[in-house]
Amino acid sequence: MDENRVSRLNKAGPVRGPVVYWMSRDQRIHDNWALLFAQELAIESGEPLIVVFCLVPEFLGAGSRQYGFMLGGLQQVEAALRPYRIPFHLLEGAPETVVPKFVRTLKAGALVADFDPLRIKKLWKDKVKRDLRVPFFEVDAHNVVPCRLASAKQEYSAFTIRKKINRLLDRFLTGFPPLRKQETPAPENRPVDWARAAASLTAGPEPAVAEWIEPGEKAALKALERFIREKLSGYAGTRNDPTAGGQSGFSPYFHFGQLSAQRAALETACSEADSRSKEAFLEELVVRRELADNFCHYNPAYDSFDCFPDWAKKTLDEHRQDPRPYTYSLGEFESASTHDDLWNAAQLEMVRKGKMHGYLRMYWAKKILEWSPDPEEAVRTAVLLNDRYELDGRDPGGYAGIAWSIGGVHDRPWAERLVFGKIRYMSYNGCRRKFSVDEYVSGIQSLD
Ligand code: FO1
């Protein structure tokens, strides 16, 4: 594999012992560069390979909807690794305590982690590093072009990162080698007690687990195959219509790393689908997703007003005192009690199902700006609701989407108007021109 996917996080010299892959963002066994790299290290040194996942009882406000989906996928990871003679351990507690302790107890020789641009993940790694006496590696298994390599700074827009990604695409958009059966087996461990692990979480029963999507790597690959066969050719024409069902629905799989974006890109590129649709889908899959990682990696304020570009902060400041025809509290937003039936329907779909159509996500966030007392509160409300209800909350894609909608991140100034200043506006009537709002609203109202 291309060694530029790998970063060294400490300076510890070589140590003999089993290799540990600390799986976190990329929860799958195939098409996973971090696992493949860990296996390469293990095979080179004739050592066993072990996968650990560190389950924390609370993660950025996640509820049983998100934990349930994640644990369902991880259960499959444990079983799927067995024939490869790679044991899976579920560690429970703070990563800075349980990961170094596991490495010490096992007398491991190296630790491999997957790349994640979120602050909490960087903090976990920094703390783990302090207590580690063995080499610690990080592998970007999430992006096609590794985030650190695609660009060394925060990019302004899709336009500026597209060129950089395209320059490196041939080098990184390669096939994956298969995972191999370990010749040096690790000591057997007891199967994970998944029911007990689920019971240890502090997350309450709400929001309920999503029934419309099956978790795990197998289901994700099936969904990919079905999307390419049935929907990809129509993607360019249907993607902005929430009533058309043309979206891939992959984002929960990407968020929990149950599907590799690189696998999706490879299968898309070699499919026979309509070329305009393929191009549109690859733009979302590679350029837009990797732009979101770039944003969070280089802008640690990614979920607040502070991450907005200067022009956006200035224009929003100038419009702080503008009269707002409606203002709603968090509770009113959460219970979908605004005057706007389209907004309420989008919110209700997110609460009930854990998903919102991509086009409506923009409308939804922009209206939160329009109906909040100030932009700071608007970002807080949008992030909180998104993280609480979306299956793919707590993701760079969600943070970048909210920052684009409310704070002009990756966008440019538009004609000035009340409240929004120069932030791009979206209107109810604009939505009416794009799709049948009534059909969408009545579809959501008929959900049980
Ligand atoms: N990652 C972990 O390593 N351990 C966890 O216990 C954990 C819980 C969790 C719950 C909800 C959720 O949306 C994500 C969660 N993640 C967890 C992280 C996740 O895998 C992603 O890496 C980031 O949220 C996005 O980059």
Short mmCIF file of C-alpha atoms and ligand atoms in Angstrom, two decimals:
data_model
loop_
_atom_site.label_atom_id
_atom_site.label_comp_id
_atom_site.label_asym_id
_atom_site.label_seq_id
_atom_site.Cartn_x
_atom_site.Cartn_y
_atom_site.Cartn_z
CA MET A 1 0.00 0.00 0.00
CA ASP A 2 1.04 3.61 -0.51
CA GLU A 3 3.03 4.56 2.59
CA ASN A 4 1.72 8.13 2.32
CA ARG A 5 -1.52 6.88 3.87
CA VAL A 6 0.42 6.29 7.07
CA SER A 7 1.53 8.86 9.65
CA ARG A 8 3.78 8.09 12.57
CA LEU A 9 2.29 9.53 15.77
CA ASN A 10 5.28 8.95 18.10
CA LYS A 11 8.99 8.23 17.96
CA ALA A 12 9.19 4.91 19.86
CA GLY A 13 11.76 2.50 18.38
CA PRO A 14 10.83 -0.99 17.11
CA VAL A 15 9.51 -3.45 19.68
CA ARG A 16 8.71 -7.16 19.19
CA GLY A 17 5.18 -8.31 19.94
CA PRO A 18 1.67 -8.63 18.48
CA VAL A 19 0.29 -5.79 16.38
CA VAL A 20 -2.89 -4.10 17.62
CA TYR A 21 -5.30 -2.28 15.30
CA TRP A 22 -7.43 0.14 17.32
CA MET A 23 -10.49 0.31 15.09
CA SER A 24 -12.62 3.39 15.56
CA ARG A 25 -13.76 5.24 12.47
CA ASP A 26 -13.43 2.42 9.95
CA GLN A 27 -15.57 -0.37 11.31
CA ARG A 28 -15.17 -2.99 8.56
CA ILE A 29 -12.78 -5.80 7.75
CA HIS A 30 -12.54 -5.47 3.95
CA ASP A 31 -11.26 -2.46 2.00
CA ASN A 32 -9.73 -1.08 5.18
CA TRP A 33 -6.21 0.36 4.72
CA ALA A 34 -5.62 0.62 8.47
CA LEU A 35 -6.32 -3.07 9.02
CA LEU A 36 -4.29 -3.99 5.93
CA PHE A 37 -1.35 -1.92 7.16
CA ALA A 38 -1.55 -3.51 10.62
CA GLN A 39 -1.57 -6.92 8.97
CA GLU A 40 1.44 -5.99 6.85
CA LEU A 41 3.36 -5.11 10.03
CA ALA A 42 2.24 -8.34 11.73
CA ILE A 43 3.19 -10.55 8.79
CA GLU A 44 6.57 -8.86 8.30
CA SER A 45 7.49 -9.47 11.92
CA GLY A 46 5.82 -12.91 12.19
CA GLU A 47 3.54 -11.65 14.96
CA PRO A 48 -0.19 -12.08 15.62
CA LEU A 49 -2.69 -9.35 14.76
CA ILE A 50 -5.45 -8.25 17.13
CA VAL A 51 -8.29 -5.78 16.56
CA VAL A 52 -9.68 -3.74 19.43
CA PHE A 53 -12.58 -1.31 19.57
CA CYS A 54 -12.90 1.02 22.50
CA LEU A 55 -16.54 1.55 23.44
CA VAL A 56 -17.07 4.77 25.37
CA PRO A 57 -20.28 5.03 27.42
CA GLU A 58 -21.01 8.54 26.08
CA PHE A 59 -20.01 9.94 22.70
CA LEU A 60 -20.99 13.50 21.74
CA GLY A 61 -24.61 13.00 22.74
CA ALA A 62 -25.20 9.82 20.72
CA GLY A 63 -28.34 7.86 21.63
CA SER A 64 -29.41 4.26 21.27
CA ARG A 65 -30.26 4.90 17.60
CA GLN A 66 -26.60 5.49 16.74
CA TYR A 67 -25.08 3.09 19.29
CA GLY A 68 -27.47 0.35 18.20
CA PHE A 69 -26.45 0.71 14.56
CA MET A 70 -22.77 0.78 15.48
CA LEU A 71 -22.89 -2.25 17.80
CA GLY A 72 -24.85 -4.20 15.15
CA GLY A 73 -22.02 -3.59 12.70
CA LEU A 74 -19.27 -4.34 15.22
CA GLN A 75 -20.84 -7.65 16.14
CA GLN A 76 -20.44 -8.63 12.48
CA VAL A 77 -16.82 -7.42 12.50
CA GLU A 78 -16.03 -9.77 15.38
CA ALA A 79 -17.55 -12.77 13.57
CA ALA A 80 -16.06 -11.89 10.17
CA LEU A 81 -12.52 -11.64 11.57
CA ARG A 82 -12.62 -15.11 13.14
CA PRO A 83 -11.83 -17.13 9.97
CA TYR A 84 -8.80 -14.87 9.43
CA ARG A 85 -7.52 -15.85 12.90
CA ILE A 86 -7.72 -12.21 14.00
CA PRO A 87 -9.33 -11.88 17.43
CA PHE A 88 -11.56 -8.92 18.22
CA HIS A 89 -11.60 -7.35 21.69
CA LEU A 90 -14.16 -4.85 22.89
CA LEU A 91 -12.52 -2.53 25.41
CA GLU A 92 -14.80 -0.45 27.56
CA GLY A 93 -13.95 2.89 29.16
CA ALA A 94 -11.77 5.91 28.41
CA PRO A 95 -9.39 5.16 25.50
CA GLU A 96 -6.47 6.90 27.23
CA THR A 97 -6.69 4.32 30.03
CA VAL A 98 -7.86 1.12 28.38
CA VAL A 99 -5.87 1.24 25.12
CA PRO A 100 -2.35 1.68 26.63
CA LYS A 101 -3.26 -0.87 29.33
CA PHE A 102 -4.28 -3.40 26.68
CA VAL A 103 -1.04 -2.78 24.75
CA ARG A 104 1.01 -3.27 27.94
CA THR A 105 -0.81 -6.40 29.10
CA LEU A 106 -0.54 -8.01 25.69
CA LYS A 107 3.13 -6.97 25.36
CA ALA A 108 2.20 -5.64 21.94
CA GLY A 109 4.85 -4.38 19.53
CA ALA A 110 2.87 -1.70 17.64
CA LEU A 111 -0.44 0.17 17.68
CA VAL A 112 -2.27 1.24 14.52
CA ALA A 113 -5.23 3.67 14.54
CA ASP A 114 -7.47 5.01 11.78
CA PHE A 115 -7.52 8.69 10.83
CA ASP A 116 -10.33 10.94 12.06
CA PRO A 117 -10.38 14.75 11.90
CA LEU A 118 -12.72 15.26 14.88
CA ARG A 119 -11.30 17.02 17.97
CA ILE A 120 -12.29 14.26 20.36
CA LYS A 121 -10.46 11.63 18.33
CA LYS A 122 -7.30 13.74 18.14
CA LEU A 123 -7.47 14.21 21.90
CA TRP A 124 -7.88 10.47 22.49
CA LYS A 125 -4.78 9.76 20.38
CA ASP A 126 -2.73 12.49 22.06
CA LYS A 127 -3.54 11.05 25.47
CA VAL A 128 -2.95 7.43 24.41
CA LYS A 129 0.41 8.46 22.96
CA ARG A 130 1.65 9.71 26.33
CA ASP A 131 1.42 6.24 27.86
CA LEU A 132 2.73 4.26 24.92
CA ARG A 133 6.23 2.79 24.59
CA VAL A 134 5.70 1.15 21.18
CA PRO A 135 5.40 2.62 17.66
CA PHE A 136 2.01 4.28 17.09
CA PHE A 137 0.77 4.67 13.50
CA GLU A 138 -2.27 6.36 12.00
CA VAL A 139 -3.66 5.31 8.62
CA ASP A 140 -6.19 7.28 6.58
CA ALA A 141 -8.61 4.49 5.72
CA HIS A 142 -11.57 6.81 5.15
CA ASN A 143 -10.55 9.10 2.32
CA VAL A 144 -9.56 8.04 -1.18
CA VAL A 145 -6.79 10.65 -1.22
CA PRO A 146 -5.39 10.84 2.35
CA CYS A 147 -6.57 14.04 4.03
CA ARG A 148 -3.14 15.22 5.16
CA LEU A 149 -1.73 14.69 1.67
CA ALA A 150 -4.59 16.13 -0.37
CA SER A 151 -3.83 19.53 1.12
CA ALA A 152 -1.71 20.98 3.93
CA LYS A 153 -4.22 23.72 4.71
CA GLN A 154 -7.92 24.47 4.97
CA GLU A 155 -9.31 24.72 1.44
CA TYR A 156 -11.64 27.54 0.41
CA SER A 157 -14.06 25.53 -1.66
CA ALA A 158 -14.79 22.42 -3.67
CA PHE A 159 -13.14 24.20 -6.60
CA THR A 160 -9.78 24.55 -4.86
CA ILE A 161 -9.65 21.03 -3.38
CA ARG A 162 -10.98 19.32 -6.53
CA LYS A 163 -7.83 20.15 -8.46
CA LYS A 164 -5.62 18.84 -5.67
CA ILE A 165 -7.60 15.62 -5.29
CA ASN A 166 -7.78 15.00 -9.01
CA ARG A 167 -4.01 15.34 -9.28
CA LEU A 168 -3.56 12.45 -6.85
CA LEU A 169 -6.58 10.35 -7.77
CA ASP A 170 -4.88 7.89 -10.14
CA ARG A 171 -2.27 7.18 -7.52
CA PHE A 172 -4.75 6.49 -4.71
CA LEU A 173 -7.90 5.21 -6.39
CA THR A 174 -6.53 1.66 -6.60
CA GLY A 175 -7.99 -1.74 -5.81
CA PHE A 176 -7.55 -3.28 -2.36
CA PRO A 177 -5.49 -6.38 -1.60
CA PRO A 178 -7.50 -9.06 0.21
CA LEU A 179 -7.20 -9.52 3.97
CA ARG A 180 -5.13 -12.66 4.64
CA LYS A 181 -5.52 -15.46 7.13
CA GLN A 182 -2.98 -14.87 9.92
CA GLU A 183 -0.33 -17.56 10.02
CA THR A 184 0.71 -16.61 13.52
CA PRO A 185 -2.52 -16.86 15.47
CA ALA A 186 -3.19 -14.81 18.58
CA PRO A 187 -4.39 -16.42 21.78
CA GLU A 188 -8.16 -17.07 21.63
CA ASN A 189 -10.30 -14.62 23.56
CA ARG A 190 -13.80 -14.94 24.94
CA PRO A 191 -16.58 -13.82 22.60
CA VAL A 192 -17.85 -10.33 23.33
CA ASP A 193 -21.01 -10.12 25.44
CA TRP A 194 -22.81 -7.61 23.22
CA ALA A 195 -25.96 -7.41 25.34
CA ARG A 196 -23.89 -6.53 28.40
CA ALA A 197 -21.90 -3.96 26.40
CA ALA A 198 -25.10 -2.29 25.20
CA ALA A 199 -26.42 -2.20 28.76
CA SER A 200 -23.26 -0.40 29.93
CA LEU A 201 -24.00 2.69 27.84
CA THR A 202 -25.42 5.86 29.34
CA ALA A 203 -27.50 6.56 26.19
CA GLY A 204 -31.24 6.49 26.82
CA PRO A 205 -33.74 4.56 24.68
CA GLU A 206 -34.57 7.66 22.57
CA PRO A 207 -34.28 8.22 19.69
CA ALA A 208 -35.37 4.75 18.72
CA VAL A 209 -33.25 2.45 16.55
CA ALA A 210 -33.85 3.00 12.81
CA GLU A 211 -35.71 0.08 11.24
CA TRP A 212 -35.29 1.08 7.58
CA ILE A 213 -31.58 0.32 7.36
CA GLU A 214 -29.66 -2.81 8.25
CA PRO A 215 -26.27 -2.22 9.90
CA GLY A 216 -22.98 -3.81 8.93
CA GLU A 217 -20.48 -4.31 6.16
CA LYS A 218 -22.46 -7.01 4.34
CA ALA A 219 -25.63 -4.93 4.16
CA ALA A 220 -23.59 -1.90 3.07
CA LEU A 221 -22.05 -3.80 0.15
CA LYS A 222 -25.48 -5.08 -0.86
CA ALA A 223 -26.83 -1.52 -0.75
CA LEU A 224 -23.93 -0.38 -2.93
CA GLU A 225 -24.62 -3.05 -5.50
CA ARG A 226 -28.34 -2.23 -5.54
CA PHE A 227 -27.75 1.50 -5.85
CA ILE A 228 -25.41 1.07 -8.81
CA ARG A 229 -27.83 -1.31 -10.51
CA GLU A 230 -31.06 0.57 -9.88
CA LYS A 231 -30.41 4.22 -9.14
CA LEU A 232 -27.02 5.44 -10.27
CA SER A 233 -28.02 6.18 -13.87
CA GLY A 234 -30.79 8.50 -12.70
CA TYR A 235 -28.69 10.19 -10.00
CA ALA A 236 -27.98 13.46 -11.84
CA GLY A 237 -31.68 14.00 -12.51
CA THR A 238 -33.13 12.91 -9.16
CA ARG A 239 -30.63 13.82 -6.46
CA ASN A 240 -32.21 17.18 -5.57
CA ASP A 241 -35.75 15.84 -5.34
CA PRO A 242 -36.67 14.50 -1.89
CA THR A 243 -39.71 12.72 -3.34
CA ALA A 244 -37.72 10.79 -5.96
CA GLY A 245 -35.81 8.41 -3.64
CA GLY A 246 -32.72 8.85 -5.83
CA GLN A 247 -30.11 9.28 -3.10
CA SER A 248 -27.73 6.49 -2.19
CA GLY A 249 -28.56 6.45 1.55
CA PHE A 250 -24.96 5.40 2.25
CA SER A 251 -24.10 8.11 4.74
CA PRO A 252 -24.71 6.00 7.90
CA TYR A 253 -22.48 3.30 6.39
CA PHE A 254 -19.76 5.85 5.64
CA HIS A 255 -20.11 7.50 9.02
CA PHE A 256 -19.47 4.26 10.90
CA GLY A 257 -16.95 3.11 8.30
CA GLN A 258 -19.05 0.06 7.43
CA LEU A 259 -18.50 0.92 3.75
CA SER A 260 -15.33 2.24 2.16
CA ALA A 261 -15.80 5.35 0.01
CA GLN A 262 -12.95 4.06 -2.14
CA ARG A 263 -14.84 0.81 -2.78
CA ALA A 264 -17.94 2.82 -3.73
CA ALA A 265 -15.83 5.02 -6.03
CA LEU A 266 -14.19 2.01 -7.72
CA GLU A 267 -17.52 0.27 -8.34
CA THR A 268 -19.08 3.50 -9.59
CA ALA A 269 -16.21 4.30 -11.94
CA CYS A 270 -16.32 0.88 -13.61
CA SER A 271 -20.12 0.68 -13.87
CA GLU A 272 -21.99 1.13 -17.15
CA ALA A 273 -24.22 3.86 -15.73
CA ASP A 274 -24.89 7.20 -17.40
CA SER A 275 -21.64 9.20 -17.34
CA ARG A 276 -23.18 12.51 -16.14
CA SER A 277 -24.68 10.69 -13.16
CA LYS A 278 -21.44 8.88 -12.42
CA GLU A 279 -19.62 12.19 -12.43
CA ALA A 280 -22.20 13.82 -10.13
CA PHE A 281 -22.07 10.91 -7.70
CA LEU A 282 -18.26 10.78 -7.64
CA GLU A 283 -18.17 14.51 -6.95
CA GLU A 284 -20.27 13.95 -3.78
CA LEU A 285 -18.48 10.76 -2.82
CA VAL A 286 -14.93 11.96 -3.20
CA VAL A 287 -14.58 15.75 -3.55
CA ARG A 288 -17.36 16.88 -1.17
CA ARG A 289 -16.72 14.21 1.46
CA GLU A 290 -13.00 14.86 1.45
CA LEU A 291 -13.58 18.61 1.59
CA ALA A 292 -15.53 18.03 4.82
CA ASP A 293 -12.61 16.08 6.31
CA ASN A 294 -10.21 18.83 5.20
CA PHE A 295 -12.44 21.43 6.89
CA CYS A 296 -12.63 19.64 10.25
CA HIS A 297 -8.97 18.62 10.21
CA TYR A 298 -7.67 22.15 9.68
CA ASN A 299 -10.42 24.11 11.46
CA PRO A 300 -10.91 22.79 14.99
CA ALA A 301 -13.79 25.24 15.56
CA TYR A 302 -15.81 23.34 12.90
CA ASP A 303 -19.04 23.22 14.94
CA SER A 304 -19.29 26.88 15.98
CA PHE A 305 -19.60 30.46 14.66
CA ASP A 306 -15.80 30.78 14.98
CA CYS A 307 -15.21 28.50 11.98
CA PHE A 308 -16.93 30.86 9.53
CA PRO A 309 -14.82 32.82 7.02
CA ASP A 310 -14.21 36.50 7.86
CA TRP A 311 -16.62 37.81 5.20
CA ALA A 312 -19.40 35.67 6.66
CA LYS A 313 -18.73 36.69 10.27
CA LYS A 314 -18.73 40.34 9.20
CA THR A 315 -21.97 40.16 7.27
CA LEU A 316 -23.74 38.15 9.99
CA ASP A 317 -22.51 40.68 12.58
CA GLU A 318 -23.91 43.55 10.51
CA HIS A 319 -27.33 41.87 10.48
CA ARG A 320 -27.58 40.87 14.14
CA GLN A 321 -30.17 43.53 14.91
CA ASP A 322 -32.39 42.80 11.89
CA PRO A 323 -36.01 42.04 12.81
CA ARG A 324 -36.77 38.32 12.63
CA PRO A 325 -40.35 37.61 11.58
CA TYR A 326 -40.25 34.35 13.57
CA THR A 327 -37.94 33.12 16.31
CA TYR A 328 -38.16 29.65 17.80
CA SER A 329 -36.59 28.00 20.83
CA LEU A 330 -34.71 24.72 20.68
CA GLY A 331 -37.81 22.94 22.00
CA GLU A 332 -40.01 24.43 19.26
CA PHE A 333 -37.54 23.42 16.57
CA GLU A 334 -37.14 19.97 18.07
CA SER A 335 -40.88 19.32 18.19
CA ALA A 336 -41.28 20.52 14.58
CA SER A 337 -43.61 23.34 15.67
CA THR A 338 -42.63 26.08 13.20
CA HIS A 339 -45.06 27.79 10.79
CA ASP A 340 -43.38 26.07 7.80
CA ASP A 341 -44.83 22.68 6.82
CA LEU A 342 -41.78 21.75 4.69
CA TRP A 343 -39.34 22.49 7.50
CA ASN A 344 -41.50 20.61 10.02
CA ALA A 345 -41.72 17.60 7.70
CA ALA A 346 -37.95 17.51 7.22
CA GLN A 347 -37.42 17.75 10.99
CA LEU A 348 -40.02 15.03 11.61
CA GLU A 349 -38.37 12.70 9.11
CA MET A 350 -35.07 13.16 10.91
CA VAL A 351 -36.63 12.55 14.34
CA ARG A 352 -38.55 9.46 13.24
CA LYS A 353 -36.09 7.87 10.81
CA GLY A 354 -32.67 9.33 11.56
CA LYS A 355 -32.22 10.75 8.09
CA MET A 356 -32.98 13.84 6.05
CA HIS A 357 -32.65 14.29 2.31
CA GLY A 358 -29.43 16.10 1.35
CA TYR A 359 -31.20 18.99 -0.35
CA LEU A 360 -33.48 19.54 2.63
CA ARG A 361 -30.55 19.49 5.04
CA MET A 362 -29.46 22.80 3.51
CA TYR A 363 -32.95 24.34 3.67
CA TRP A 364 -33.41 23.06 7.24
CA ALA A 365 -30.17 24.64 8.52
CA LYS A 366 -30.70 27.93 6.69
CA LYS A 367 -34.15 28.34 8.20
CA ILE A 368 -32.68 27.72 11.67
CA LEU A 369 -30.44 30.73 10.99
CA GLU A 370 -33.43 32.78 9.82
CA TRP A 371 -35.56 31.93 12.88
CA SER A 372 -32.94 32.02 15.67
CA PRO A 373 -32.09 35.09 17.77
CA ASP A 374 -28.44 35.03 16.61
CA PRO A 375 -26.12 32.94 14.40
CA GLU A 376 -24.28 31.40 17.38
CA GLU A 377 -27.53 29.95 18.70
CA ALA A 378 -28.47 28.82 15.19
CA VAL A 379 -25.28 26.74 14.87
CA ARG A 380 -25.75 25.27 18.33
CA THR A 381 -29.35 24.29 17.56
CA ALA A 382 -28.50 22.76 14.19
CA VAL A 383 -25.52 20.78 15.52
CA LEU A 384 -27.42 19.54 18.56
CA LEU A 385 -30.47 18.36 16.60
CA ASN A 386 -28.38 16.85 13.83
CA ASP A 387 -26.19 14.96 16.30
CA ARG A 388 -29.13 13.81 18.40
CA TYR A 389 -31.29 12.44 15.61
CA GLU A 390 -29.31 11.73 12.46
CA LEU A 391 -27.85 8.25 12.17
CA ASP A 392 -24.80 9.95 10.70
CA GLY A 393 -24.57 12.75 13.31
CA ARG A 394 -21.14 13.64 14.76
CA ASP A 395 -19.60 13.46 11.30
CA PRO A 396 -17.38 15.89 9.37
CA GLY A 397 -20.02 15.85 6.62
CA GLY A 398 -22.70 17.14 9.00
CA TYR A 399 -20.47 19.83 10.52
CA ALA A 400 -19.35 21.04 7.08
CA GLY A 401 -22.95 21.05 5.82
CA ILE A 402 -24.15 23.20 8.73
CA ALA A 403 -21.16 25.55 8.38
CA TRP A 404 -21.92 25.90 4.64
CA SER A 405 -25.60 26.61 5.22
CA ILE A 406 -25.31 29.02 8.14
CA GLY A 407 -21.80 30.42 7.80
CA GLY A 408 -20.88 30.48 4.11
CA VAL A 409 -18.05 27.96 4.55
CA HIS A 410 -16.95 26.70 1.08
CA ASP A 411 -19.40 29.20 -0.47
CA ARG A 412 -19.15 32.81 -1.66
CA PRO A 413 -21.01 36.02 -0.79
CA TRP A 414 -24.43 36.44 -2.43
CA ALA A 415 -26.83 39.37 -2.77
CA GLU A 416 -27.39 40.96 0.64
CA ARG A 417 -30.69 40.56 2.47
CA LEU A 418 -32.15 40.75 5.98
CA VAL A 419 -30.78 38.41 8.69
CA PHE A 420 -28.66 36.40 6.20
CA GLY A 421 -26.55 39.32 5.03
CA LYS A 422 -24.50 37.89 2.19
CA ILE A 423 -25.03 34.23 3.17
CA ARG A 424 -26.80 32.34 0.39
CA TYR A 425 -30.56 32.26 0.94
CA MET A 426 -32.98 29.43 0.22
CA SER A 427 -36.71 29.93 0.05
CA TYR A 428 -39.84 27.86 0.38
CA ASN A 429 -40.92 28.89 -3.09
CA GLY A 430 -37.52 27.95 -4.48
CA CYS A 431 -38.14 24.44 -3.12
CA ARG A 432 -41.60 24.45 -4.74
CA ARG A 433 -39.94 25.09 -8.08
CA LYS A 434 -37.56 22.14 -7.59
CA PHE A 435 -39.93 19.44 -6.33
CA SER A 436 -43.44 18.76 -5.12
CA VAL A 437 -43.38 20.12 -1.57
CA ASP A 438 -46.95 18.91 -0.97
CA GLU A 439 -46.09 15.35 -1.96
CA TYR A 440 -43.07 15.35 0.33
CA VAL A 441 -45.00 16.83 3.26
CA SER A 442 -47.95 14.46 2.95
CA GLY A 443 -45.55 11.49 2.63
CA ILE A 444 -43.94 12.42 5.95
CA GLN A 445 -47.27 13.09 7.64
CA SER A 446 -48.38 9.59 6.75
CA LEU A 447 -45.42 8.00 8.56
CA ASP A 448 -46.76 6.18 11.58
N1 FO1 B 1 -15.96 5.67 18.15
C1 FO1 B 1 -15.28 4.93 19.03
O1 FO1 B 1 -14.10 4.66 18.83
N2 FO1 B 1 -15.90 4.45 20.17
C2 FO1 B 1 -17.19 4.68 20.43
O2 FO1 B 1 -17.69 4.22 21.46
C3 FO1 B 1 -17.94 5.45 19.49
C4 FO1 B 1 -19.32 5.73 19.67
C5 FO1 B 1 -20.03 6.45 18.69
C6 FO1 B 1 -21.40 6.67 18.83
C7 FO1 B 1 -22.08 7.38 17.86
C8 FO1 B 1 -21.42 7.86 16.74
O3 FO1 B 1 -22.09 8.54 15.82
C9 FO1 B 1 -20.07 7.65 16.59
C10 FO1 B 1 -19.35 6.92 17.55
N3 FO1 B 1 -17.98 6.68 17.41
C11 FO1 B 1 -17.28 5.92 18.34
C12 FO1 B 1 -17.15 7.39 16.43
C13 FO1 B 1 -17.38 7.23 15.00
O4 FO1 B 1 -17.02 5.97 14.70
C14 FO1 B 1 -16.70 8.27 14.07
O5 FO1 B 1 -15.37 7.98 13.99
C15 FO1 B 1 -16.86 9.78 14.25
O6 FO1 B 1 -18.03 10.16 14.88
C16 FO1 B 1 -16.85 10.48 12.89
O7 FO1 B 1 -15.66 10.72 12.35
#
